[in-house]
Amino acid sequence: MTDAMNANANTHAPAVIQRHDYRAPDWLVPDIALDFDLDSEETTVIARLHVRRNGAHDRPLVLDGDGLAPLVVQVDGQPINDWQLVDQQLIVPLSGNDHVITTEVAIQPDQNTQLMGLYASGGLLCTQCEAEGFRRITFFPDRPDVLSRYKVQMRADKAAYPILLANGDPIASGDSGDGRHWAEWHDPHPKPCYLFALVAGDLAANADHFTTSEGREVALNIWVKPDDVPRTHHAMTALKASMKWDETVYGRAYDLDVFNIVAVDDFNFGAMENKGLNVFNARYILADAESATDLDFDNVEGVVAHEYFHNWSGNRVTCRDWFQLSLKEGFTVFRDQCFSADQGSPAVKRIDDVRNLRAAQFPEDGGPLAHPIRPDSYIEISNFYTATIYNKGAEVIRMMHSLLGPDRFRQGTDLYFARHDGEAATCDQFVAALSDGSGVDLTAFHLWYEQAGTPKVVARLEHGADGVILHLQQIVPPTPSQPNKLPMPIPLRVKLFEQADGRAIGDEQLILLDTAQQSLKLADKADAPILSINRHFSAPVIIDMDRSAAALVTLAAHDDDPFSRYEALQQLMVDILLADMRGEQPDIAPIITAVQRTLEHAAADHAFAAEAVLLPSEAFLGDQLVRVDPVAIRQARDRLRTQLGQQLLPLWTKAYEDAAPGPFSLDRVAKGKRRLRNVILGYLMAADEAMGAKTAWAQFAQADNMTARQGALTALVNSNAEQRMAALNDFYGRYRADNLVIDKWFTAQAASTREDTIAQVRRLATHADFTLHNPNRARALIGAFAANQYAFHDASGDGYAFIGDMILATDPINPQVAARLVPPLGRWRRFDDARARLMKAQLERILAHPGMSKDVLEQASKSLGA
Ligand code: TRP
Ligand code: ZN
């Protein structure tokens, strides 16, 4: 622990949990019966646990609790007095090997602002138990390797909570006579308590059904507030497509007669895969053209698939301990990425996923919070639901998939599911099953599970009498507590092209770099070969290679991997922007040529063209610099945008007109056109603000869908155009009753490129519609601001102070949400001394504040550094 944390006098340092300390549970709980008397002010919970001693030992039963006081403790039906409550844990001495333990507690859902355990949201009662929320509901061994069969009884007021849902199948229900009613649900599949869920409320369903490949008739219900039912169709379509896809691609069929989804307004994350009863953040269920962007539609599809896929990768096979989190999350993200690629455009999906990885995971991997995809220690597990565990975890599985190919990968996953069905497994067991099932030894991949940090691959091409030789070197940077690294297995897809005409030299090759240095011959001879490397982003690494602007222009035009064409254009832009920041006068002719050519071919794939001509983000440019200079980045990027906008103005205008949408549709072409139009708006505004604003306002006013309206709003909100306030006011007035859309209104202003953004954000934090109690709203303003590099890093330090204020204000309400605001302050090492000092001052202020949660303390102390 750091000095800063120890200095925090009135908290004793929170315990560090170590992966190597894992021990099998002392007691198992094969069965549990839960009885809920539901009420938003006070709910009583009676739990009957059938416990069984696990192995020969004489240790007592230890049940986790959080904020609970036992009203009753019984062993085999008899009240006992020799229980103890130590550090929130209920300790019960037991003489035999099998007992029934009964406890009763009372909890207050209304007062649960953390949104973990049983809480109230928009008139509903719902639960969130992953990772450690079940201990806020009842006393239980709250760890994922204790699997139980659940029987759940709920009683509640019939008018306020007409619908009562829990995991598994509905068994019985009835009227209690006193205005209350009851329902009983049984889940036949043993599960860890983090997958427990119940929901009670006034809900209406979009009801449908699906027949599985095994002939099971499954009733599907998406439960929402009655008015929201019309906005559930996209989610239902995605659910059925996911069920079919998992059968086709993985041979996995659904295993209960009902599958329920519930949308709630207040939710800490995206959604939760509770067995047979997925609970969703409403933003990942509700979508219609008026209120949701195309990105929202895609996110609904992806998250519905993600949670559904967890039924096998997570629920049927779960995690032995939380260090294995990537076992279910990395694999499930990989599965949902492949699913979404199959539903739409694989190239554009890959570009989006890689952009997200670079925006969220690379900075994490290069900063003070870096951790391997299987961490070695944690203080608060909620802090480890990270881009590393999820997205880098998915990349690691993708690399193994690439090496095996789809058929052998499937043999591996078949064995994994057969071997570990009904078990709590480890990442090592996953890799072993892939190896054994495929017949390909993947044990070298253990390094990807152990070592943090983004590897850098230095590539150099040499051509001469001996042919075309590729020299590779890999460098895995030091990360906190991991100063020295071993070389990793890095699969690289490579292909050569001729400089003069872009003709391919040979086929793509998949090479495996698994030593510190390696040289290999790629071709016998070539005139002027250029290298396309890490095609389709075959490994989550940074490639360091000198390629001329001419070579990048050739690749941008001729590479047959669209992802690599995109990469070539991005590299071209990065090279020019970095040269500009160094004070050079870079030649922009090559990028003009490449963008021009891309626009001329835009009709072939509008969505791809939109990605390809988009300038690298300010944050990504910051990551390319040793010292981030937010002002220089903004200026260089603005200059290039203006030059591209002005020099290609007729082409932008024509491409904008050519991409005119017809009647609203979610087909690929229509979505691509909307995306391209929104990107072009940025260039039009840069070329001539008054002219661009006219186009944006017309798009705003005539829009029949949220993608067009939000795109136009964003363009105007970034400007000084006279239409700016009109757009903001119109948008607010039109959507003030729709929380998910008002979130966009907050975000557009918090992400604005204008100089007055901090002042606006401070003002918005006092707006009547702003609340720290709703995580979506908090993130819409605060999260979006912290991601706005130029505004957040204002030299005054006002941005840092604002985030500090928000962390202090949010922590007592919701520590998980507060802790997620800390990492932006932890990037101080990447900035000049003055900014670094101001950022550190906020971290110190947070650490010195009495009573902070361990969630925030862990992130702030690690961010400050020992
Ligand atoms: N398991 C969820 C998912 O990725 C994540 C999740 C939902 C979560 N709610 C949470 C994690 C609350 C921590 C705390 O699908
Ligand atoms: Zn997940």
GROMACS .gro file of N, CA, C and O and ligand atoms in nm, residues 115-116 128-132 194 267-273 279 303 306-307 310 325 328-329 332 381-382 385 390 816 820, ligand 1:
model
  135
  115LEU      N    1  -2.649   0.089  -0.589
  115LEU     CA    2  -2.703   0.005  -0.695
  115LEU      C    3  -2.636  -0.132  -0.698
  115LEU      O    4  -2.618  -0.193  -0.803
  116MET      N    5  -2.595  -0.179  -0.583
  116MET     CA    6  -2.545  -0.316  -0.566
  116MET      C    7  -2.630  -0.382  -0.458
  116MET      O    8  -2.656  -0.321  -0.354
  128GLN      N    9  -2.860  -0.635  -0.832
  128GLN     CA   10  -2.733  -0.650  -0.904
  128GLN      C   11  -2.636  -0.716  -0.807
  128GLN      O   12  -2.602  -0.657  -0.704
  129CYS      N   13  -2.593  -0.837  -0.838
  129CYS     CA   14  -2.509  -0.910  -0.744
  129CYS      C   15  -2.363  -0.922  -0.787
  129CYS      O   16  -2.276  -0.933  -0.701
  130GLU      N   17  -2.333  -0.924  -0.917
  130GLU     CA   18  -2.192  -0.929  -0.955
  130GLU      C   19  -2.127  -0.795  -0.923
  130GLU      O   20  -2.188  -0.692  -0.954
  131ALA      N   21  -2.006  -0.793  -0.867
  131ALA     CA   22  -1.934  -0.909  -0.825
  131ALA      C   23  -1.974  -0.953  -0.682
  131ALA      O   24  -1.995  -1.072  -0.654
  132GLU      N   25  -1.987  -0.857  -0.591
  132GLU     CA   26  -2.007  -0.894  -0.451
  132GLU      C   27  -2.129  -0.824  -0.390
  132GLU      O   28  -2.124  -0.771  -0.279
  194TYR      N   29  -2.345  -1.466  -0.759
  194TYR     CA   30  -2.339  -1.340  -0.835
  194TYR      C   31  -2.437  -1.342  -0.952
  194TYR      O   32  -2.466  -1.238  -1.011
  267PHE      N   33  -2.833   0.185  -1.342
  267PHE     CA   34  -2.754   0.062  -1.351
  267PHE      C   35  -2.607   0.100  -1.364
  267PHE      O   36  -2.571   0.188  -1.440
  268ASN      N   37  -2.522   0.029  -1.289
  268ASN     CA   38  -2.381   0.068  -1.285
  268ASN      C   39  -2.306   0.037  -1.414
  268ASN      O   40  -2.210   0.106  -1.446
  269PHE      N   41  -2.344  -0.069  -1.483
  269PHE     CA   42  -2.273  -0.105  -1.605
  269PHE      C   43  -2.371  -0.116  -1.721
  269PHE      O   44  -2.478  -0.059  -1.717
  270GLY      N   45  -2.331  -0.195  -1.821
  270GLY     CA   46  -2.417  -0.210  -1.939
  270GLY      C   47  -2.534  -0.302  -1.915
  270GLY      O   48  -2.649  -0.269  -1.944
  271ALA      N   49  -2.505  -0.419  -1.861
  271ALA     CA   50  -2.609  -0.519  -1.840
  271ALA      C   51  -2.551  -0.633  -1.758
  271ALA      O   52  -2.430  -0.637  -1.734
  272MET      N   53  -2.638  -0.727  -1.718
  272MET     CA   54  -2.594  -0.835  -1.631
  272MET      C   55  -2.659  -0.966  -1.672
  272MET      O   56  -2.780  -0.972  -1.692
  273GLU      N   57  -2.576  -1.070  -1.678
  273GLU     CA   58  -2.615  -1.198  -1.738
  273GLU      C   59  -2.682  -1.296  -1.641
  273GLU      O   60  -2.674  -1.417  -1.662
  279VAL      N   61  -3.058  -0.850  -1.657
  279VAL     CA   62  -3.100  -0.714  -1.623
  279VAL      C   63  -3.013  -0.617  -1.701
  279VAL      O   64  -2.890  -0.631  -1.703
  303VAL      N   65  -2.477  -0.575  -2.690
  303VAL     CA   66  -2.490  -0.606  -2.548
  303VAL      C   67  -2.592  -0.717  -2.525
  303VAL      O   68  -2.571  -0.805  -2.441
  306HIS      N   69  -2.397  -1.017  -2.602
  306HIS     CA   70  -2.297  -1.041  -2.497
  306HIS      C   71  -2.361  -1.113  -2.377
  306HIS      O   72  -2.312  -1.216  -2.333
  307GLU      N   73  -2.471  -1.056  -2.329
  307GLU     CA   74  -2.532  -1.116  -2.209
  307GLU      C   75  -2.590  -1.254  -2.241
  307GLU      O   76  -2.578  -1.346  -2.162
  310HIS      N   77  -2.319  -1.514  -2.245
  310HIS     CA   78  -2.272  -1.551  -2.111
  310HIS      C   79  -2.343  -1.676  -2.059
  310HIS      O   80  -2.294  -1.741  -1.968
  325LEU      N   81  -1.167  -1.341  -1.405
  325LEU     CA   82  -1.279  -1.270  -1.467
  325LEU      C   83  -1.272  -1.271  -1.620
  325LEU      O   84  -1.374  -1.284  -1.689
  328LYS      N   85  -1.453  -1.541  -1.846
  328LYS     CA   86  -1.587  -1.522  -1.902
  328LYS      C   87  -1.597  -1.394  -1.982
  328LYS      O   88  -1.665  -1.391  -2.085
  329GLU      N   89  -1.530  -1.286  -1.938
  329GLU     CA   90  -1.551  -1.158  -2.006
  329GLU      C   91  -1.473  -1.148  -2.137
  329GLU      O   92  -1.525  -1.102  -2.238
  332THR      N   93  -1.641  -1.381  -2.382
  332THR     CA   94  -1.774  -1.335  -2.423
  332THR      C   95  -1.764  -1.210  -2.510
  332THR      O   96  -1.840  -1.195  -2.607
  381ILE      N   97  -1.272  -0.556  -0.630
  381ILE     CA   98  -1.285  -0.625  -0.760
  381ILE      C   99  -1.361  -0.541  -0.862
  381ILE      O  100  -1.335  -0.549  -0.982
  382SER      N  101  -1.452  -0.455  -0.816
  382SER     CA  102  -1.527  -0.372  -0.912
  382SER      C  103  -1.434  -0.287  -0.997
  382SER      O  104  -1.468  -0.250  -1.109
  385TYR      N  105  -1.321  -0.446  -1.360
  385TYR     CA  106  -1.406  -0.463  -1.478
  385TYR      C  107  -1.358  -0.361  -1.581
  385TYR      O  108  -1.421  -0.259  -1.603
  390TYR      N  109  -1.172  -0.703  -2.032
  390TYR     CA  110  -1.273  -0.727  -2.135
  390TYR      C  111  -1.211  -0.729  -2.275
  390TYR      O  112  -1.224  -0.826  -2.348
  816GLN      N  113  -1.870   0.287  -0.704
  816GLN     CA  114  -1.826   0.231  -0.833
  816GLN      C  115  -1.820   0.340  -0.940
  816GLN      O  116  -1.726   0.345  -1.019
  820ARG      N  117  -1.461   0.520  -1.121
  820ARG     CA  118  -1.436   0.524  -1.265
  820ARG      C  119  -1.399   0.663  -1.315
  820ARG      O  120  -1.359   0.680  -1.431
  867TRP     N1  121  -2.101  -0.921  -1.601
  867TRP     C1  122  -2.147  -0.796  -1.656
  867TRP     C2  123  -2.114  -0.803  -1.803
  867TRP     O1  124  -2.010  -0.775  -1.847
  867TRP     C3  125  -2.081  -0.678  -1.593
  867TRP     C4  126  -2.152  -0.612  -1.482
  867TRP     C5  127  -2.282  -0.575  -1.480
  867TRP     C6  128  -2.098  -0.567  -1.360
  867TRP     N2  129  -2.309  -0.511  -1.363
  867TRP     C7  130  -2.199  -0.506  -1.289
  867TRP     C8  131  -1.973  -0.574  -1.303
  867TRP     C9  132  -2.179  -0.449  -1.162
  867TRP    C10  133  -1.951  -0.518  -1.177
  867TRP    C11  134  -2.053  -0.458  -1.107
  867TRP     O2  135  -2.188  -0.848  -1.881
   0.00000   0.00000   0.00000
